[in-house]
Coordinates of C-alpha atoms and ligand atoms in Angstrom, one line a residue:
M1 CA 88.2 108.0 101.3
L2 CA 91.5 107.0 101.3
S3 CA 94.4 108.7 103.3
F4 CA 97.6 108.3 104.4
A5 CA 100.3 110.4 106.4
F6 CA 103.1 111.2 103.8
D7 CA 106.1 113.1 104.9
N8 CA 108.0 112.8 101.5
R9 CA 111.4 113.2 103.0
F10 CA 113.2 112.1 99.5
V11 CA 111.5 115.6 97.9
T12 CA 111.9 117.4 100.6
E13 CA 115.9 116.9 101.8
L14 CA 117.2 116.5 98.2
P15 CA 117.5 119.0 95.5
G16 CA 114.6 118.5 92.6
D17 CA 114.7 119.3 89.0
P18 CA 113.1 123.0 88.1
E19 CA 111.4 121.7 85.2
E20 CA 108.3 119.6 85.7
G21 CA 106.5 117.2 83.4
G22 CA 107.6 114.3 81.3
R23 CA 109.9 115.7 78.3
R24 CA 113.0 113.6 78.1
R25 CA 115.8 115.0 79.2
Q26 CA 119.1 115.1 80.8
V27 CA 118.9 115.7 84.2
H28 CA 121.5 117.4 86.3
G29 CA 122.3 118.7 89.9
A30 CA 119.1 117.1 91.3
C31 CA 117.8 113.9 92.7
W32 CA 114.1 113.8 91.4
S33 CA 111.8 115.1 88.7
R34 CA 108.2 115.9 89.4
V35 CA 105.8 114.3 86.9
L36 CA 102.4 112.9 87.2
P37 CA 101.1 109.5 86.2
T38 CA 99.2 109.5 83.0
P39 CA 95.8 109.1 83.0
V40 CA 94.4 105.3 82.1
T41 CA 91.2 104.7 80.5
A42 CA 89.5 102.3 82.4
P43 CA 91.4 101.3 86.2
R44 CA 90.6 98.1 87.3
L45 CA 91.7 95.9 90.3
L46 CA 93.1 92.6 89.6
A47 CA 95.1 91.5 92.6
W48 CA 96.2 92.6 95.8
S49 CA 98.2 91.8 99.1
P50 CA 96.5 91.8 102.2
E51 CA 99.8 91.5 104.3
V52 CA 100.8 95.0 102.3
A53 CA 97.7 96.8 102.8
A54 CA 97.7 96.2 106.6
L55 CA 101.3 97.6 106.9
L56 CA 100.0 100.5 104.8
D57 CA 96.8 100.7 107.3
L58 CA 94.4 99.5 104.8
P59 CA 91.5 98.1 105.7
P60 CA 89.9 95.4 103.3
E61 CA 87.0 97.9 102.3
A62 CA 89.7 100.5 101.6
V63 CA 91.2 98.3 98.9
A64 CA 87.8 97.0 97.5
S65 CA 87.0 101.1 96.5
A66 CA 86.6 102.4 93.4
E67 CA 89.2 104.9 94.4
F68 CA 91.9 102.5 94.9
A69 CA 91.8 101.2 91.7
E70 CA 91.8 105.0 90.4
V71 CA 94.5 106.1 92.8
F72 CA 96.9 103.1 91.9
T73 CA 97.1 102.9 88.3
G74 CA 97.6 106.8 88.5
N75 CA 94.3 108.4 87.6
R76 CA 93.9 110.2 91.0
Q77 CA 96.3 111.6 93.7
V78 CA 95.4 111.2 97.4
P79 CA 96.1 114.8 99.9
G80 CA 99.8 114.7 100.2
M81 CA 101.0 113.0 97.5
R82 CA 104.3 114.5 95.7
P83 CA 104.9 112.2 92.5
Y84 CA 108.4 112.1 91.1
A85 CA 110.6 110.1 88.9
A86 CA 113.9 109.3 90.6
C87 CA 117.3 110.2 88.2
Y88 CA 120.0 107.2 88.4
G89 CA 122.2 105.9 86.3
G90 CA 124.2 102.6 86.4
H91 CA 126.7 99.9 84.7
Q92 CA 124.6 97.6 82.2
F93 CA 126.0 93.9 81.8
G94 CA 129.0 95.4 82.7
N95 CA 129.1 98.6 81.1
W96 CA 128.8 102.5 82.0
A97 CA 125.5 103.3 80.8
G98 CA 125.2 107.0 81.7
Q99 CA 121.2 108.3 83.1
L100 CA 118.8 105.8 83.3
G101 CA 116.3 106.7 86.1
D102 CA 112.5 106.0 87.2
G103 CA 111.2 105.4 83.1
R104 CA 108.0 104.3 84.1
A105 CA 107.9 104.1 87.6
I106 CA 106.7 107.1 89.6
N107 CA 106.6 107.6 92.9
L108 CA 103.9 108.6 95.1
G109 CA 105.2 109.8 98.1
E110 CA 106.5 108.1 101.6
V111 CA 104.0 107.0 104.4
I112 CA 104.5 106.5 108.2
N113 CA 101.7 103.4 109.3
R114 CA 100.5 103.4 112.3
A115 CA 103.1 101.5 113.3
G116 CA 106.0 104.4 112.9
Q117 CA 107.4 102.5 109.6
R118 CA 108.1 104.4 106.8
W119 CA 106.9 103.0 103.4
D120 CA 107.5 104.4 100.0
L121 CA 104.6 104.2 97.5
Q122 CA 105.4 103.6 93.7
L123 CA 103.5 102.9 90.6
K124 CA 105.3 101.2 87.7
G125 CA 103.7 101.4 84.5
A126 CA 102.7 104.6 85.4
G127 CA 103.7 106.5 82.3
P128 CA 106.6 108.0 80.5
T129 CA 109.1 110.0 82.8
P130 CA 112.0 112.6 82.0
Y131 CA 113.9 109.5 82.1
A132 CA 111.9 107.2 79.6
R133 CA 114.1 107.6 76.6
H134 CA 112.3 106.3 73.7
A135 CA 109.8 103.9 75.5
D136 CA 106.7 104.7 76.6
G137 CA 106.6 104.6 80.1
R138 CA 103.7 101.3 80.6
A139 CA 104.3 98.0 81.8
V140 CA 101.9 94.6 80.2
L141 CA 100.0 92.3 82.4
R142 CA 102.2 89.2 82.2
S143 CA 105.6 90.9 83.7
S144 CA 103.1 92.9 86.0
I145 CA 101.9 89.3 87.1
R146 CA 105.3 88.2 87.5
E147 CA 106.5 91.5 89.5
F148 CA 103.4 91.2 91.8
L149 CA 103.4 87.3 92.5
C150 CA 107.0 87.1 92.6
S151 CA 107.5 90.2 95.4
E152 CA 104.8 88.9 97.5
A153 CA 106.7 85.1 97.4
M154 CA 110.1 86.0 98.1
H155 CA 108.9 87.7 100.8
H156 CA 107.1 84.8 102.6
L157 CA 110.2 82.9 101.9
G158 CA 112.0 85.0 103.9
V159 CA 114.1 86.9 101.3
P160 CA 114.5 90.7 101.5
T161 CA 112.7 92.0 99.2
T162 CA 110.1 94.9 97.9
R163 CA 106.7 94.4 98.4
A164 CA 103.6 94.3 95.9
L165 CA 100.5 96.1 97.0
S166 CA 98.4 95.7 94.3
L167 CA 98.3 94.6 90.4
A168 CA 95.6 97.2 88.4
A169 CA 94.5 96.5 84.8
T170 CA 94.7 100.1 82.7
G171 CA 92.2 98.9 80.2
E172 CA 94.8 100.2 77.9
T173 CA 97.1 98.1 75.2
V174 CA 100.9 98.2 75.3
P175 CA 102.5 97.1 71.8
R176 CA 105.3 95.0 72.6
D177 CA 107.9 93.2 70.6
M178 CA 108.5 90.1 73.1
M179 CA 111.0 87.8 71.1
Y180 CA 112.5 91.0 69.8
D181 CA 111.6 89.3 66.3
G182 CA 109.9 92.1 64.7
N183 CA 106.7 91.1 65.3
P184 CA 105.3 93.0 68.3
R185 CA 101.4 92.6 70.0
H186 CA 99.4 94.5 71.6
E187 CA 99.0 93.3 75.0
P188 CA 96.8 94.3 78.0
G189 CA 98.8 97.2 80.5
A190 CA 98.8 97.1 83.9
V191 CA 100.3 98.9 86.6
V192 CA 101.9 97.5 89.9
C193 CA 102.1 99.4 93.0
R194 CA 105.5 98.5 94.3
V195 CA 106.1 99.3 98.1
A196 CA 109.6 99.7 100.2
P197 CA 111.1 101.3 102.8
S198 CA 113.3 103.0 100.2
F199 CA 114.0 102.8 96.4
I200 CA 117.2 103.8 96.0
R201 CA 119.8 102.1 94.5
F202 CA 123.4 102.2 93.5
G203 CA 123.2 104.0 90.7
N204 CA 121.5 107.1 92.3
F205 CA 125.2 107.4 93.5
E206 CA 126.7 106.5 90.4
I207 CA 124.6 109.2 88.4
A208 CA 125.8 111.6 91.0
S209 CA 129.6 110.9 90.6
S210 CA 130.0 110.6 86.8
R211 CA 128.6 114.3 86.6
G212 CA 131.5 115.1 88.9
D213 CA 128.5 116.5 91.4
H214 CA 130.3 115.7 94.5
D215 CA 127.9 118.2 97.0
L216 CA 124.9 116.3 95.7
L217 CA 126.3 112.9 96.2
A218 CA 127.4 113.9 99.8
R219 CA 123.9 115.1 100.0
L220 CA 122.5 111.6 99.1
V221 CA 124.9 109.9 101.3
D222 CA 124.3 111.4 104.3
F223 CA 120.5 111.5 103.7
T224 CA 120.3 107.7 102.6
I225 CA 122.2 107.1 106.3
R226 CA 119.9 109.4 108.2
R227 CA 116.8 108.2 106.5
D228 CA 117.3 104.5 105.3
F229 CA 120.1 103.3 108.2
P230 CA 118.5 105.1 111.3
E231 CA 120.4 102.4 113.4
I232 CA 123.8 104.3 112.3
A233 CA 124.1 107.7 114.2
G234 CA 126.9 109.5 115.9
D235 CA 128.7 113.1 115.0
D236 CA 131.3 111.4 113.5
V237 CA 130.8 111.8 109.7
D238 CA 133.7 109.6 108.3
E239 CA 132.8 106.9 110.7
K240 CA 129.4 107.2 109.8
R241 CA 129.4 106.9 106.2
G242 CA 132.1 103.8 106.9
R243 CA 129.6 101.9 108.9
W244 CA 126.9 103.0 106.3
F245 CA 129.0 101.1 103.3
A246 CA 129.5 98.3 105.3
S247 CA 126.4 97.6 106.1
V248 CA 125.4 98.0 102.4
C249 CA 127.8 95.2 101.6
A250 CA 126.3 92.9 104.5
R251 CA 123.1 93.2 103.6
T252 CA 124.0 93.1 100.0
A253 CA 125.6 90.0 100.9
R254 CA 122.9 88.3 103.0
M255 CA 120.2 88.8 100.5
V256 CA 122.2 87.4 97.4
A257 CA 123.2 84.3 100.0
H258 CA 118.9 83.6 100.3
W259 CA 118.4 83.7 96.7
T260 CA 121.5 80.6 96.0
R261 CA 119.5 79.0 99.0
V262 CA 115.8 78.9 97.3
G263 CA 117.4 79.1 93.6
F264 CA 116.5 82.5 92.5
V265 CA 118.1 84.0 89.5
H266 CA 117.7 87.7 89.3
G267 CA 118.3 87.6 85.5
V268 CA 119.3 91.5 85.6
M269 CA 121.8 92.4 88.2
N270 CA 122.5 96.0 86.7
T271 CA 123.6 98.4 89.0
D272 CA 120.5 100.2 88.4
N273 CA 118.8 96.9 89.7
M274 CA 120.7 97.0 92.7
S275 CA 119.0 98.5 96.0
I276 CA 121.0 99.8 99.0
L277 CA 119.2 98.4 101.4
G278 CA 119.6 94.9 99.9
L279 CA 116.5 94.5 98.5
T280 CA 115.6 92.2 95.6
I281 CA 114.2 95.1 93.5
D282 CA 113.3 95.2 89.9
Y283 CA 111.4 91.3 88.8
G284 CA 112.0 91.5 85.1
P285 CA 113.6 88.0 83.4
Y286 CA 114.4 86.3 86.5
G287 CA 113.6 82.9 86.9
W288 CA 113.8 79.5 89.3
I289 CA 115.9 76.7 89.5
D290 CA 114.4 73.9 88.4
N291 CA 117.1 71.2 88.0
Y292 CA 120.0 72.4 89.3
D293 CA 122.2 74.2 86.9
P294 CA 124.9 77.2 88.3
D295 CA 125.3 78.2 85.1
W296 CA 121.6 79.3 83.8
T297 CA 120.2 82.2 83.1
P298 CA 116.5 82.7 82.2
N299 CA 117.5 86.2 80.5
T300 CA 117.9 85.6 76.9
T301 CA 119.4 88.7 76.2
D302 CA 122.4 87.5 78.6
E303 CA 122.4 84.2 76.7
E304 CA 125.5 84.4 75.1
H305 CA 127.8 85.5 78.3
R306 CA 125.8 84.1 81.2
R307 CA 127.0 87.2 83.2
Y308 CA 124.0 87.2 85.6
R309 CA 124.0 83.0 85.4
F310 CA 122.6 81.6 88.9
G311 CA 125.8 80.4 90.1
Q312 CA 127.7 83.8 89.6
Q313 CA 125.3 86.3 91.3
A314 CA 127.6 86.9 94.6
R315 CA 130.2 87.4 92.3
I316 CA 128.7 90.0 90.7
C317 CA 127.0 91.4 94.1
H318 CA 131.0 92.2 94.3
W319 CA 131.5 93.5 91.4
N320 CA 128.3 96.3 91.5
L321 CA 129.5 96.9 95.3
S322 CA 132.7 97.7 93.5
R323 CA 131.4 99.9 91.3
L324 CA 129.6 101.7 93.9
A325 CA 132.7 102.0 96.2
E326 CA 134.5 104.0 93.2
P327 CA 132.3 106.9 93.0
L328 CA 132.2 107.0 96.7
A329 CA 135.5 107.2 97.2
P330 CA 136.0 110.9 97.3
L331 CA 133.8 111.4 100.2
F332 CA 136.2 109.1 102.1
P333 CA 139.5 110.3 104.1
S334 CA 140.5 107.2 102.7
E335 CA 139.9 103.8 100.8
E336 CA 140.4 102.0 103.6
P337 CA 136.6 102.3 104.7
L338 CA 135.7 101.0 101.0
R339 CA 138.1 98.3 100.9
A340 CA 136.6 96.8 104.2
G341 CA 133.5 97.3 103.3
L342 CA 133.9 94.8 100.6
E343 CA 136.2 92.4 103.0
T344 CA 132.7 92.7 105.0
F345 CA 130.6 91.6 101.9
I346 CA 133.1 88.6 101.2
R347 CA 132.9 87.5 105.0
V348 CA 129.3 88.2 105.9
Y349 CA 128.3 86.1 102.6
G350 CA 130.7 83.3 102.9
E351 CA 128.9 82.8 106.6
E352 CA 125.4 83.4 105.2
Y353 CA 125.9 80.7 102.9
R354 CA 127.7 78.3 105.5
R355 CA 124.6 78.8 107.6
M356 CA 121.9 78.7 105.3
M357 CA 124.1 75.2 103.4
A358 CA 124.0 73.7 107.1
A359 CA 119.9 74.5 107.2
K360 CA 119.2 73.2 104.0
F361 CA 121.4 69.9 104.8
G362 CA 119.6 69.6 108.3
F363 CA 123.1 69.7 109.9
A364 CA 122.7 71.5 113.9
A365 CA 125.6 73.6 112.9
P366 CA 128.0 74.3 109.8
R367 CA 131.6 72.0 110.2
N368 CA 134.4 73.2 108.7
D369 CA 134.4 69.7 106.5
D370 CA 131.3 70.1 105.4
G371 CA 132.2 71.9 102.2
E372 CA 132.7 68.6 100.1
L373 CA 129.9 66.8 101.0
I374 CA 128.0 69.6 99.8
A375 CA 129.7 70.5 96.7
E376 CA 129.6 66.7 95.5
A377 CA 125.9 66.7 96.5
F378 CA 125.7 70.0 94.3
D379 CA 127.8 68.1 91.2
L380 CA 125.6 65.4 91.5
L381 CA 122.3 67.2 91.2
R382 CA 123.9 69.0 88.4
Q383 CA 124.8 65.7 86.3
A384 CA 121.8 64.0 87.2
E385 CA 119.4 67.1 86.6
V386 CA 117.9 66.6 89.8
D387 CA 115.3 69.1 90.6
M388 CA 116.4 71.2 93.4
T389 CA 113.3 72.4 95.5
L390 CA 112.2 68.9 95.0
F391 CA 115.1 67.3 96.3
F392 CA 115.7 69.0 99.6
R393 CA 112.2 68.2 100.7
A394 CA 112.7 64.7 99.5
L395 CA 116.4 64.7 101.2
A396 CA 114.4 65.8 104.6
R397 CA 112.3 62.6 104.2
L398 CA 115.1 60.1 104.3
D399 CA 115.9 57.4 106.7
L400 CA 119.5 58.2 108.3
A401 CA 119.5 54.4 109.8
A402 CA 118.7 52.7 106.0
P403 CA 119.0 55.7 103.5
T404 CA 118.1 54.6 99.9
L405 CA 117.5 56.7 96.8
E406 CA 113.8 55.7 97.2
P407 CA 112.3 59.1 98.8
L408 CA 114.7 61.5 95.9
R409 CA 113.3 59.3 92.6
E410 CA 110.6 62.1 92.2
A411 CA 113.1 64.9 91.9
F412 CA 115.0 63.5 88.7
Y413 CA 113.7 64.8 85.7
R414 CA 115.3 62.0 83.0
E415 CA 115.7 58.1 83.3
D416 CA 118.7 57.7 81.9
P417 CA 121.0 60.1 84.0
M418 CA 119.6 59.0 86.8
R419 CA 120.4 55.4 86.3
R420 CA 124.3 56.3 85.4
H421 CA 124.5 58.4 88.9
E422 CA 122.5 55.8 91.3
A423 CA 125.7 54.3 92.4
A424 CA 127.4 57.6 93.3
F425 CA 124.4 59.2 94.6
Q426 CA 124.1 55.8 97.1
S427 CA 127.4 56.5 98.1
W428 CA 126.9 60.1 98.6
L429 CA 123.5 59.2 100.8
A430 CA 125.4 56.9 102.9
R431 CA 128.0 59.9 103.8
Y432 CA 125.2 62.3 104.2
A433 CA 123.3 59.9 106.4
A434 CA 126.3 59.3 108.5
R435 CA 127.3 63.1 109.0
A436 CA 123.4 63.6 110.0
R437 CA 123.8 61.0 112.2
A438 CA 127.0 62.7 113.8
D439 CA 124.6 65.2 115.0
A440 CA 122.7 63.0 117.4
E441 CA 119.6 64.7 117.4
P442 CA 115.8 63.3 117.1
S443 CA 114.9 63.1 113.2
E444 CA 112.2 65.5 113.8
A445 CA 114.7 68.3 114.6
R446 CA 116.5 68.0 111.5
Q447 CA 113.7 67.4 109.2
S448 CA 112.0 70.8 110.9
R449 CA 115.4 72.4 110.5
M450 CA 115.2 71.6 106.6
N451 CA 111.7 72.3 106.2
T452 CA 111.9 75.8 107.2
A453 CA 114.9 76.1 104.9
N454 CA 113.8 74.3 101.7
P455 CA 110.9 75.7 100.6
R456 CA 107.8 73.3 99.2
Y457 CA 106.7 76.0 96.7
V458 CA 108.4 78.1 94.6
L459 CA 107.1 80.5 91.9
R460 CA 108.3 78.2 89.3
N461 CA 108.4 79.6 85.7
Y462 CA 106.2 77.5 84.3
L463 CA 103.3 78.7 87.0
A464 CA 103.8 82.0 86.1
Q465 CA 102.9 81.2 82.9
E466 CA 100.1 79.3 83.5
A467 CA 98.6 82.1 85.5
I468 CA 99.7 84.6 82.7
N469 CA 97.6 82.7 80.2
L470 CA 94.2 82.4 82.1
A471 CA 95.0 86.3 83.1
E472 CA 95.6 87.3 79.2
Q473 CA 92.0 85.4 79.0
G474 CA 90.5 87.4 82.1
D475 CA 90.4 84.7 84.0
L476 CA 92.9 85.8 87.5
S477 CA 92.0 83.0 89.4
R478 CA 95.2 81.5 89.0
V479 CA 97.1 84.4 90.0
H480 CA 95.0 84.8 93.6
E481 CA 95.3 80.7 94.2
L482 CA 99.3 81.5 93.4
L483 CA 99.5 84.3 95.7
R484 CA 97.7 82.1 98.0
V485 CA 100.4 78.8 98.1
M486 CA 102.7 81.4 98.0
R487 CA 102.3 82.9 101.5
G488 CA 102.8 79.6 102.9
P489 CA 106.4 78.4 100.9
Y490 CA 107.5 75.7 103.5
E491 CA 104.0 74.3 104.8
E492 CA 102.5 71.1 103.0
Q493 CA 99.6 72.4 101.7
P494 CA 98.8 69.2 100.6
E495 CA 95.1 70.7 98.7
Y496 CA 98.0 72.7 96.4
A497 CA 100.1 69.7 96.0
R498 CA 100.1 70.3 92.1
Y499 CA 102.3 73.4 92.4
A500 CA 105.1 71.4 94.1
A501 CA 105.5 69.4 90.6
K502 CA 108.7 69.5 88.9
R503 CA 108.6 71.3 85.6
P504 CA 106.9 69.7 82.9
D505 CA 108.2 68.7 79.4
W506 CA 106.6 71.3 77.8
A507 CA 107.8 74.3 79.5
R508 CA 111.7 72.9 79.0
N509 CA 112.1 75.4 75.7
Q510 CA 109.0 77.5 76.3
P511 CA 108.7 81.8 76.1
G512 CA 108.3 82.5 79.6
C513 CA 108.6 79.0 81.1
S514 CA 112.7 79.0 80.9
M515 CA 113.7 81.6 78.5
L516 CA 112.4 85.1 79.1
S517 CA 113.0 88.5 77.1
C518 CA 113.6 91.8 79.1
S519 CA 110.9 93.2 77.2
S520 CA 107.7 94.1 79.8
Ligands
AMP601 P1 115.3 97.6 83.7 O1 115.8 96.8 82.6 O2 113.6 97.7 83.5 O3 115.6 97.6 84.6 O4 115.1 99.1 82.9 C1 116.0 99.4 82.6 C2 115.7 101.4 82.6 O5 114.7 101.3 81.6 C3 115.2 101.6 83.8 O6 115.5 103.2 83.7 C4 113.7 101.8 83.6 O7 113.0 102.9 84.0 C5 113.4 102.2 81.7 N1 112.5 101.7 81.0 C6 112.8 100.1 80.9 N2 111.3 100.0 80.4 C7 110.8 101.6 80.1 C8 109.4 101.5 79.6 N3 108.7 100.7 78.9 N4 109.0 102.8 79.7 C9 110.0 103.8 80.1 N5 111.4 103.2 80.4 C10 111.4 102.1 80.7
MG602 MG1 115.8 98.4 86.4

């Protein structure tokens, strides 16, 4: 029998919607609505994360039980669960979109594990809620595999993220028009169980404020501080709220600096997809940088304006934090703490960026005059179409006494641009080697610093797509194998070298590989 110690503070300390069930509606004066998952025909566990199971004190036998598949597709509840969907709003692509909410995510409850940590369990794709609008509340296998694998890959890369306990098939199909071209396909359905200390988003605060409900807003802010930021204590409410906003800004800055470090593009940085804990959340049309290109976005919906392109993610975080600051303003005696928080974002992002770049390039510590050398490197990577991940691992192998392009050649996508930029690279490498030599340390120190900041394995878009193609034929082996590889992204893992390869040509303009839609 599965059992957890639930304490469910979100539903016990915050007001709920008096109406129960999934009727679509606007919900006022409440942070959540009680709704049960819609049962599925044939629940079957496809994959699970051993690390997340351990966080929940679940032994492998418990995960293997038929009950587990039932509970984590929503067919059954265990004692103490109080399923609900949260009410939130959001700015989508720069515009206020009103009420959004958990349309297909159903929270099961907050578990306290044996170590005393709080973990909120949430099923994604478990059926419609009051916030589902016109959609079906379901999720397809391909996007569920992407969410499951990427959540865990990001965690092992050291990037703050929500986690994924399980991926399960529903035994049902879901119609989806993936390319929005009027040709829906019946795709296999799936449910992912996401796990995080909190699923509160910027949009939870925005919706309360947009309705002029300042009491609710204040309750939600003070609840969030109490439950999710226990390190912020004291009697002075104003002071605590100020420290809280600064902490949200600092966490968001750290998160996006990590995205820059590993080459992750979120794809849909709407304010409803921004976690108050600075966790990467809502894996949809995300992607990974292959050939370095700050203008790249995988999201076809954003192709024209590229609002959420790789190189603009920090600026968008700042914009999103500004949208969070606006509704909070009435809760503060002056705008000063909010302005200071936004400054904190800029400062922390700058510090983290410099620290991470120094590590990526293998310098013992950031130096003020490194900026130019670093900017020049990225410019060359872009112009010469160089694979970002391969480049940094290869750079670690550079012989500082006699730097040549040799170890880097495998990172180039095309011959022509390589030859055109060869001289510029040689010149850059000479200056880089001189800078690195100035640290006067053994090359092992530099290499190990680089190989803990620069992953060998990232969940390249085409790798996920290959795993999806096999899984849709009933073969989950690649999903399992990728999960295994991504658990050690900085390790050499020679037996998996093929998963470190640059994007093959066939994947260059392939749906699912370089282009993704929001349909999921
Ligand atoms: P996203 O773009 O995935 O962040 O979703 C934006 C909003 O649409 C959120 O409120 C989601 O819960 C909702 N949503 C997305 N897909 C579905 C679906 N299949 N059924 C119900 N709601 C959905
Ligand atoms: Mg979302």
